[in-house]
Amino acid sequence: MNHADRDGWSPLRSAAWGGHTEVVMTLIAHEQCDIDKADKKGRTALRAASWSGNEDIVKKLIAAKANVNSIDRQGRTSLIAASYMGHYEIVELLLQYNADVNHTDLDGRNALCVAALCGSSGYSKVISTLLEYGANPNQTDNEGMSPLLVSSFEGNAEICELLLECNADPDLADNMGRTPLWAACTSGHPQVVKLLLFWGCGIDCMDSEGRTCLSVS
């Protein structure tokens, strides 16, 4: 039952990806089943179910002692996968079972960074849940971009406000010297600009090329 194909997909990983709950239950009922068997990219059945949004299967795998903090070849966990896809019920479930909320992948992003990167207001529940469980709002990726900076570029005022309420630094700049205010100005998001000013951001910042917020507006 642990035989894998050329890509490393075992029956359990395949069933978890496809949303076949009864098949998953049948497989994990046997002691020989390797719950955490990963494919060639390091992705387990729990990682597959978290990505594809199969909440019932996630519950079954966790009950069968699947490792909630297993890491794939890109350094990504099931929590990062669920956060990227916007599955907030699975995000909360994984966090309830001690998923590492601040684990970072090879790009330097935690689950909060990944959720902010998606840029949709539909991710506010994911972001709110991650913050509630202690996600670092000032985590920066390998390019120095924080969740607030990314959300400011996207113009998502709702997410920006959630981050600021949880002590996100309104002046945290990336490796190119771009602050959230700079990002909101250059992208034409007046609502975010007003919000950042309300939270006391600096107005005299400039990027690595010497461009100020006023000059890029």
Tab-separated table of C-alpha atoms in Angstrom, residues 120-210:
chain	number	residue	atom	x	y	z
A	120	SER	CA	-7.370	39.197	-2.142
A	121	SER	CA	-9.710	40.514	0.535
A	122	GLY	CA	-11.054	36.958	0.735
A	123	TYR	CA	-7.883	36.072	2.605
A	124	SER	CA	-8.716	38.297	5.570
A	125	LYS	CA	-9.996	35.319	7.590
A	126	VAL	CA	-6.764	33.427	6.944
A	127	ILE	CA	-4.661	36.423	7.942
A	128	SER	CA	-6.771	37.166	11.008
A	129	THR	CA	-6.433	33.547	12.168
A	130	LEU	CA	-2.676	33.484	11.620
A	131	LEU	CA	-2.251	36.722	13.563
A	132	GLU	CA	-4.411	35.377	16.373
A	133	TYR	CA	-2.038	32.415	16.696
A	134	GLY	CA	1.037	34.631	16.847
A	135	ALA	CA	2.230	35.008	13.271
A	136	ASN	CA	5.006	37.579	12.980
A	137	PRO	CA	3.539	40.556	11.033
A	138	ASN	CA	7.038	41.874	10.361
A	139	GLN	CA	8.470	38.740	8.766
A	140	THR	CA	10.299	39.688	5.577
A	141	ASP	CA	11.085	37.433	2.635
A	142	ASN	CA	14.423	37.166	0.862
A	143	GLU	CA	13.697	40.444	-0.939
A	144	GLY	CA	12.869	42.216	2.312
A	145	MET	CA	9.137	42.408	1.599
A	146	SER	CA	6.808	42.250	4.609
A	147	PRO	CA	3.099	41.295	4.542
A	148	LEU	CA	2.193	44.977	5.011
A	149	LEU	CA	4.384	46.070	2.113
A	150	VAL	CA	2.881	43.442	-0.177
A	151	SER	CA	-0.666	44.383	0.866
A	152	SER	CA	0.111	48.061	0.315
A	153	PHE	CA	1.236	47.352	-3.248
A	154	GLU	CA	-1.996	45.411	-3.779
A	155	GLY	CA	-4.138	48.146	-2.239
A	156	ASN	CA	-5.856	45.843	0.225
A	157	ALA	CA	-6.827	48.242	3.002
A	158	GLU	CA	-8.670	45.606	5.025
A	159	ILE	CA	-5.628	43.386	5.286
A	160	CYS	CA	-3.342	46.369	5.913
A	161	GLU	CA	-5.505	47.397	8.843
A	162	LEU	CA	-5.455	43.884	10.311
A	163	LEU	CA	-1.669	43.883	10.124
A	164	LEU	CA	-1.287	47.368	11.599
A	165	GLU	CA	-3.578	46.468	14.490
A	166	CYS	CA	-1.186	43.609	15.282
A	167	ASN	CA	1.900	45.851	15.388
A	168	ALA	CA	3.080	45.636	11.814
A	169	ASP	CA	5.804	48.253	11.295
A	170	PRO	CA	4.394	50.932	8.931
A	171	ASP	CA	7.910	52.015	7.978
A	172	LEU	CA	9.519	48.618	7.338
A	173	ALA	CA	11.234	48.870	3.946
A	174	ASP	CA	12.358	46.126	1.572
A	175	ASN	CA	15.839	45.648	0.112
A	176	MET	CA	15.135	48.443	-2.382
A	177	GLY	CA	14.118	50.925	0.292
A	178	ARG	CA	10.418	50.795	-0.559
A	179	THR	CA	8.104	51.346	2.419
A	180	PRO	CA	4.371	50.558	2.592
A	181	LEU	CA	3.571	54.253	2.022
A	182	TRP	CA	5.851	54.338	-1.006
A	183	ALA	CA	4.160	51.184	-2.313
A	184	ALA	CA	0.646	52.582	-1.853
A	185	CYS	CA	1.610	55.869	-3.540
A	186	THR	CA	3.264	54.325	-6.558
A	187	SER	CA	0.377	51.873	-7.028
A	188	GLY	CA	-2.318	54.533	-6.643
A	189	HIS	CA	-4.142	53.339	-3.523
A	190	PRO	CA	-5.358	56.465	-1.651
A	191	GLN	CA	-7.303	54.487	0.963
A	192	VAL	CA	-4.151	52.645	2.009
A	193	VAL	CA	-2.190	55.909	2.008
A	194	LYS	CA	-4.727	57.461	4.410
A	195	LEU	CA	-4.618	54.382	6.611
A	196	LEU	CA	-0.813	54.361	6.836
A	197	LEU	CA	-0.745	58.084	7.620
A	198	PHE	CA	-3.315	57.512	10.369
A	199	TRP	CA	-0.997	54.902	11.883
A	200	GLY	CA	1.875	57.362	11.932
A	201	CYS	CA	4.099	56.213	9.095
A	202	GLY	CA	7.012	58.361	8.023
A	203	ILE	CA	6.452	60.541	4.957
A	204	ASP	CA	10.023	61.431	3.991
A	205	CYS	CA	11.120	57.965	2.883
A	206	MET	CA	12.761	57.307	-0.461
A	207	ASP	CA	13.740	54.149	-2.299
A	208	SER	CA	17.232	53.061	-3.323
A	209	GLU	CA	16.985	55.197	-6.468
A	210	GLY	CA	16.179	58.346	-4.506
